[in-house]
Coordinates of C-alpha atoms in Angstrom, one line a residue:
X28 CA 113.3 -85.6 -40.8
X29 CA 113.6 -86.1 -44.2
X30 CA 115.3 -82.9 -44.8
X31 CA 117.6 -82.9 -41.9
X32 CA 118.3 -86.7 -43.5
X33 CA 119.5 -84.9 -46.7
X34 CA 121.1 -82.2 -45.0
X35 CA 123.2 -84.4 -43.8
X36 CA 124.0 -86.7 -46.9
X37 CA 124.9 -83.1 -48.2
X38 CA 127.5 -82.3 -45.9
X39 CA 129.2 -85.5 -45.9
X40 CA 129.6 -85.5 -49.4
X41 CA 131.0 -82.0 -49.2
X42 CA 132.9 -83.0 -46.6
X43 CA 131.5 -80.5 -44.5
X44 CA 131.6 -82.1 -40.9
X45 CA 135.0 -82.0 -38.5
X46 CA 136.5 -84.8 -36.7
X47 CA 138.6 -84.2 -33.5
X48 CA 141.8 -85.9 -33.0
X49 CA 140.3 -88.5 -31.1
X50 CA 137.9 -89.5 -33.9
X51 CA 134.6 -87.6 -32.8
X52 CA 132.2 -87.2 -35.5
X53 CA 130.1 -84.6 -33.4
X54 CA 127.8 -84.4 -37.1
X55 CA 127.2 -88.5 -37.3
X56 CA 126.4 -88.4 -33.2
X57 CA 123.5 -85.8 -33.5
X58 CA 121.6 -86.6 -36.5
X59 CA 122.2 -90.5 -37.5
X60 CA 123.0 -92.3 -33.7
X61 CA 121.2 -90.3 -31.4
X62 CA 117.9 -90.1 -33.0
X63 CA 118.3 -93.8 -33.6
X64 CA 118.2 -94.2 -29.7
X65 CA 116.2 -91.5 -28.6
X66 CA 113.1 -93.8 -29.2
X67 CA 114.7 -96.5 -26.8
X68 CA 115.0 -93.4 -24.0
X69 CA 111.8 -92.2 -24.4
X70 CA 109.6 -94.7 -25.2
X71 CA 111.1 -98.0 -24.3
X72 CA 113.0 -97.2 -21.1
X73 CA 111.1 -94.1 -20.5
X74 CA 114.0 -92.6 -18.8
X75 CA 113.7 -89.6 -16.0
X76 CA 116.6 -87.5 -15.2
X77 CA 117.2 -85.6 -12.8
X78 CA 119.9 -83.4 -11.2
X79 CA 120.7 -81.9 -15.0
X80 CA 122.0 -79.0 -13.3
X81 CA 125.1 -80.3 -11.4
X82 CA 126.5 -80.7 -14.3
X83 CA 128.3 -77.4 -15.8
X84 CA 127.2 -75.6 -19.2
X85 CA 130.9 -75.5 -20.2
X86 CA 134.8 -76.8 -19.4
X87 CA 136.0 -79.9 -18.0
X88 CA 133.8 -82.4 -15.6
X89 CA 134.2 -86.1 -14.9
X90 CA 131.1 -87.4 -14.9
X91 CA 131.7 -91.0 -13.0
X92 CA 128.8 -93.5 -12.9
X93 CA 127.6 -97.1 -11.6
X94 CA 127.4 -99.6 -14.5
X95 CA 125.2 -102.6 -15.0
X96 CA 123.2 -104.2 -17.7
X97 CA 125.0 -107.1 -19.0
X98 CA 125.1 -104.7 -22.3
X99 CA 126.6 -100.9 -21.9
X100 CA 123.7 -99.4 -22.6
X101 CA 123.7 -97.2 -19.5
X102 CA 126.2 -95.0 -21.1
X103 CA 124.8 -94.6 -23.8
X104 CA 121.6 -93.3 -22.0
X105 CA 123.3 -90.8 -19.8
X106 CA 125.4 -89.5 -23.0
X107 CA 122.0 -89.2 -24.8
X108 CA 120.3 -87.5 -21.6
X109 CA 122.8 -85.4 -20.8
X110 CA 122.9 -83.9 -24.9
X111 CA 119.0 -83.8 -25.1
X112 CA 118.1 -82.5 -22.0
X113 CA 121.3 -80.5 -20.7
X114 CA 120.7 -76.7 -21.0
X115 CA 124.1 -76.8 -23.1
X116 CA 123.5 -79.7 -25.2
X117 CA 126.8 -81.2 -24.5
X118 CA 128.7 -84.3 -25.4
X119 CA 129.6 -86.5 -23.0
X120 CA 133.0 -87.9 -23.8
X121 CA 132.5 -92.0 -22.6
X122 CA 136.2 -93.6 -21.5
X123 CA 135.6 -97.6 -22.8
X124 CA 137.4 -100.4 -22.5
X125 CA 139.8 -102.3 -24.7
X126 CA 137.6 -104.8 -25.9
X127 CA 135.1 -101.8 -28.0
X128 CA 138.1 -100.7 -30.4
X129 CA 139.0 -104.3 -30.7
X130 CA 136.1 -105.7 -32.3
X131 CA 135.7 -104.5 -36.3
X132 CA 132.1 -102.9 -36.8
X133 CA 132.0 -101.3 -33.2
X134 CA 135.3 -99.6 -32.8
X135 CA 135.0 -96.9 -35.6
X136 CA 131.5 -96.3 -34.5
X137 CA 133.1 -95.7 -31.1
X138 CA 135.8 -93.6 -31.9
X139 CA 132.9 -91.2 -34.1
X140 CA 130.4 -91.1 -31.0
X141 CA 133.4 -89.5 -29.2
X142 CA 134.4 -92.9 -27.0
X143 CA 138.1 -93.0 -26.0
X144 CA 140.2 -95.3 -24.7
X145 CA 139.8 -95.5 -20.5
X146 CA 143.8 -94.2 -20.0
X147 CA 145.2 -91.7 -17.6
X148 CA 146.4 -90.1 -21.0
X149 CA 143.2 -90.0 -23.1
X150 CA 141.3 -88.6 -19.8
X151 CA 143.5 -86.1 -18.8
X152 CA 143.5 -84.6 -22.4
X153 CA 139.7 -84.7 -22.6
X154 CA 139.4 -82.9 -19.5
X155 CA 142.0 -80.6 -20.0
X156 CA 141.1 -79.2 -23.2
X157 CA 137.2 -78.3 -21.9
X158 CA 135.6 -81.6 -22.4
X159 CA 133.0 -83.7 -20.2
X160 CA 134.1 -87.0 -19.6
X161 CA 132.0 -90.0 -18.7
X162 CA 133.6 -92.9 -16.9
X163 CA 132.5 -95.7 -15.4
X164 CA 135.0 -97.1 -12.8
X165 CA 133.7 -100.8 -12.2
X166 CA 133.6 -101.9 -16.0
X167 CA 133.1 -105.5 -16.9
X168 CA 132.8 -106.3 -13.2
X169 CA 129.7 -104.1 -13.1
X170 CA 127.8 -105.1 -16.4
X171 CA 129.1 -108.9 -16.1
X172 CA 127.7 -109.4 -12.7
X173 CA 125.4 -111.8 -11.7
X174 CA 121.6 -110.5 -11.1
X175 CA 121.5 -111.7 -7.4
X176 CA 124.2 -108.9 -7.0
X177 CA 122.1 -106.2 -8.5
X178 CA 122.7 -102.6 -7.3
X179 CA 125.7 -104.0 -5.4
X180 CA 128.5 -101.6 -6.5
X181 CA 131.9 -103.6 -7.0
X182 CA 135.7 -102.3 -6.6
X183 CA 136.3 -98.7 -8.6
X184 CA 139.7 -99.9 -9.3
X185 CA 142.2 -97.9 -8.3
X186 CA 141.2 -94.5 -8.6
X187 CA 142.9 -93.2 -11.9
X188 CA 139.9 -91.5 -12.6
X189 CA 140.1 -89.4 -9.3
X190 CA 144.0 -88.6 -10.5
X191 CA 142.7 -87.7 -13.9
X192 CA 140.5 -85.2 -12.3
X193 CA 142.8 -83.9 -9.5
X194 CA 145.8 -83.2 -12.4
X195 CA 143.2 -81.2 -14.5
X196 CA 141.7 -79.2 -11.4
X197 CA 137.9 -80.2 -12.6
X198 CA 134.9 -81.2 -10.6
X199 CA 133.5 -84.8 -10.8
X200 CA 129.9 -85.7 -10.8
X201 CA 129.0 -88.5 -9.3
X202 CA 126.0 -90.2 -11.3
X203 CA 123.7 -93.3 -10.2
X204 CA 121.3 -95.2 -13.0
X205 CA 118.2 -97.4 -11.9
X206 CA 116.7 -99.3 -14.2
X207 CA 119.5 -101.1 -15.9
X208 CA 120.6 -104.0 -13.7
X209 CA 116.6 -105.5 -14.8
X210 CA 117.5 -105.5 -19.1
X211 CA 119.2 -108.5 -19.1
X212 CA 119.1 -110.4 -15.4
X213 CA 121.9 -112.5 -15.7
X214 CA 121.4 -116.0 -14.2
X215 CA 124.3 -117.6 -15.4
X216 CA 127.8 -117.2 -17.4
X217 CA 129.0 -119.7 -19.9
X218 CA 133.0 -119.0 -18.9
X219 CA 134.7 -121.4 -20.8
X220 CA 132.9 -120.3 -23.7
X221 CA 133.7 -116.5 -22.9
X222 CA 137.2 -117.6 -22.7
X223 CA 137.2 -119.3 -26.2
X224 CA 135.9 -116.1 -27.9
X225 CA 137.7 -113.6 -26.0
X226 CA 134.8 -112.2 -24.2
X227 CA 135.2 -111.2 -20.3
X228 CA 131.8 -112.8 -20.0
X229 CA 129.0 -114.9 -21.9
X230 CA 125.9 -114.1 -20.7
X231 CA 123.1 -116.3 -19.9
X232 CA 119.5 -115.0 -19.1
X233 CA 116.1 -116.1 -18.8
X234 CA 115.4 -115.0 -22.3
X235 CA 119.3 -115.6 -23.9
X236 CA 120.2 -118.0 -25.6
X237 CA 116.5 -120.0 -25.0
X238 CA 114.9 -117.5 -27.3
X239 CA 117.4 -117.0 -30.0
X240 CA 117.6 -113.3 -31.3
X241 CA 114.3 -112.6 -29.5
X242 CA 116.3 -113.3 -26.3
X243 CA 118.6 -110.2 -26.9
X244 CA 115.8 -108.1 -26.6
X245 CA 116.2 -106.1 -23.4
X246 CA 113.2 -105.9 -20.8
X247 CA 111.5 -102.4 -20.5
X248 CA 112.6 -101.5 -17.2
X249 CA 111.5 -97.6 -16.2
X250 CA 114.9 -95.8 -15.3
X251 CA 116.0 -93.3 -13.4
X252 CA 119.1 -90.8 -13.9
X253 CA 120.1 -88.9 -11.4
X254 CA 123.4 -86.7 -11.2
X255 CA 124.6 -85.7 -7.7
X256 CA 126.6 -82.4 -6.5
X257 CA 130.1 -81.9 -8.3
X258 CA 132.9 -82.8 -5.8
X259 CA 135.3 -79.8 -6.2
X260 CA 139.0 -80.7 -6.9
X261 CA 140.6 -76.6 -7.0
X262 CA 140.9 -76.8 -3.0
X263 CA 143.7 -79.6 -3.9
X264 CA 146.8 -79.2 -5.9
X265 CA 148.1 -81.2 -8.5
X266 CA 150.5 -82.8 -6.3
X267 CA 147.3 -84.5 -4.4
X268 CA 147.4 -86.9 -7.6
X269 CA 150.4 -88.6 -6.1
X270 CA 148.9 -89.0 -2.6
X271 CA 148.1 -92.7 -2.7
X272 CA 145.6 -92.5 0.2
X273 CA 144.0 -89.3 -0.6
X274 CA 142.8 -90.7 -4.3
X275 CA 141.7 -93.6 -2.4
X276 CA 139.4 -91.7 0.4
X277 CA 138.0 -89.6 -2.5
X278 CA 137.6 -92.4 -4.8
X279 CA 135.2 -94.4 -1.8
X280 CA 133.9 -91.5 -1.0
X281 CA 132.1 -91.1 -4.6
X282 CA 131.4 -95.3 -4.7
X283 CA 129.8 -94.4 -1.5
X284 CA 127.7 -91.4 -2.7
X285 CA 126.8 -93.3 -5.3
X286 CA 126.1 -96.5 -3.6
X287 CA 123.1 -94.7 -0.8
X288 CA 121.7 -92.5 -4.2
X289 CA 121.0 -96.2 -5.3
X290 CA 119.3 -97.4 -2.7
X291 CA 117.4 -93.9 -1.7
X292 CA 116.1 -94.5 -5.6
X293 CA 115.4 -98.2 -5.3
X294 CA 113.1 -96.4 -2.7
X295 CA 111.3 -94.6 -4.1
X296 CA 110.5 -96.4 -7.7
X297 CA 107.2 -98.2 -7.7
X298 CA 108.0 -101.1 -9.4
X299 CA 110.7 -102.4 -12.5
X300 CA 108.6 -101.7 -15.0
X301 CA 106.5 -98.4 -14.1

């Protein structure tokens, strides 16, 4: 560790790293962020994933996912499952909202852990040029919910991702996460103090803000990651992207797929916690 530490102090000073037009920092990701969180997957979380191999070794995918958690850190679990344990070791390419390359310490971060902004543009550049591209379609809607809606998928807006993917010809992977709606339950929202700081939501949990920093410690719930079967977009032509209703039946159709995954996994996990 130590040498793979110095290794890369060595190549920064040399300047012997790349960064993409979008800001990717492919170096910083694999040697200073990931292992930082790969004791959170393995240890604390203990995530299993499964379905690895739905997912192609090379050119572009949409990787679209349920979200939940109060805090993102779904994505960054599937980005970090799908580079570890992928036969390809590939980067997934996360679409994020506006608020992450608004606030000052977290935006650069983003932009060098290879986050984007979640546009029509950004995505259909990603995924035409090769890359895999995460995206999660409900946003604050799905993190921000309350806990009595848990595993309740909300709206998938209206389907740009589905466009995206129909332009570029690529298949899209639907992806379902267990394990995330128990980190932070959320009991409560403090709105009007959101709306004071700028925040879509200010969460309130059995452990935040009672607890002080102690309360943003997440619970160790045992996840699950499980990628489906690609949905194949060559049968349509890029004119389908215009077709109102067809984005719309393909876009229910993978909040549906997604939806029964959830509840066939909420089957079959023992408890929360093991």
């Amino acid at each position: 560790m130590l040498a793979e530490l110095l290794a890369f102090l060595r190549r920064r000073i040399t300047g012997d790293y790349t960064v993409d037009e979008h800001g990717f920092d492919p170096d910083l990701t694999e040697h200073i962020v990931a292992p930082l969180l790969r004791p959170i997957y393995r240890s604390y979380f203990r995530v299993e994933t499964r379905g690895l191999e739905n997912i192609p070794d090379k050119g572009g995918a949409l990787v679209v996912s349920n979200h939940s958690g109060t805090v993102p850190l779904d994505a960054l679990m599937t980005a970090l499952a799908i580079l570890d344990h992928h036969p390809a070791h590939r980067h997934l390419r996360m679409l994020a909202a506006d608020l992450v390359f608004a606030l000052p310490f977290l935006a650069p971060l983003a932009r060098k852990t290879g986050n984007t902004l979640a546009c029509q543009a950004d995505a259909e550049r990603l995924l035409g040029a090769g890359h895999l591209v995460g995206v999660w379609p409900e946003g604050f809607k799905g993190i921000g919910k309350p806990f009595s809606d848990r595993y309740k998928l909300q709206r998938f807006g209206r389907g740009g991702f589905v466009s995206a993917a129909l332009r570029t010809g690529v298949p899209i992977v639907p992806c379902t996460v267990v394990g995330a709606e128990e980190i932070y339950p959320m009991v409560g929202n403090a709105r009007t103090l959101a709306r004071l700081l700028g925040l879509p939501y200010l969460p309130i949990t059995p452990t935040f803000p009672w607890l002080g920093l102690l309360g943003l410690v997440p619970l160790p719930s045992k996840w699950i990651i499980e990628f489906g079967e690609p949905v194949d977009t060559t049968e349509y032509t890029q004119a389908a992207a215009e077709d109102p209703m067809l984005v719309f039946e393909l876009t229910d159709r993978i909040r549906e797929t997604i939806q029964h995954t959830l509840y066939g996994l909420l089957m079959q996990r023992r408890s929360v916690f093991f």
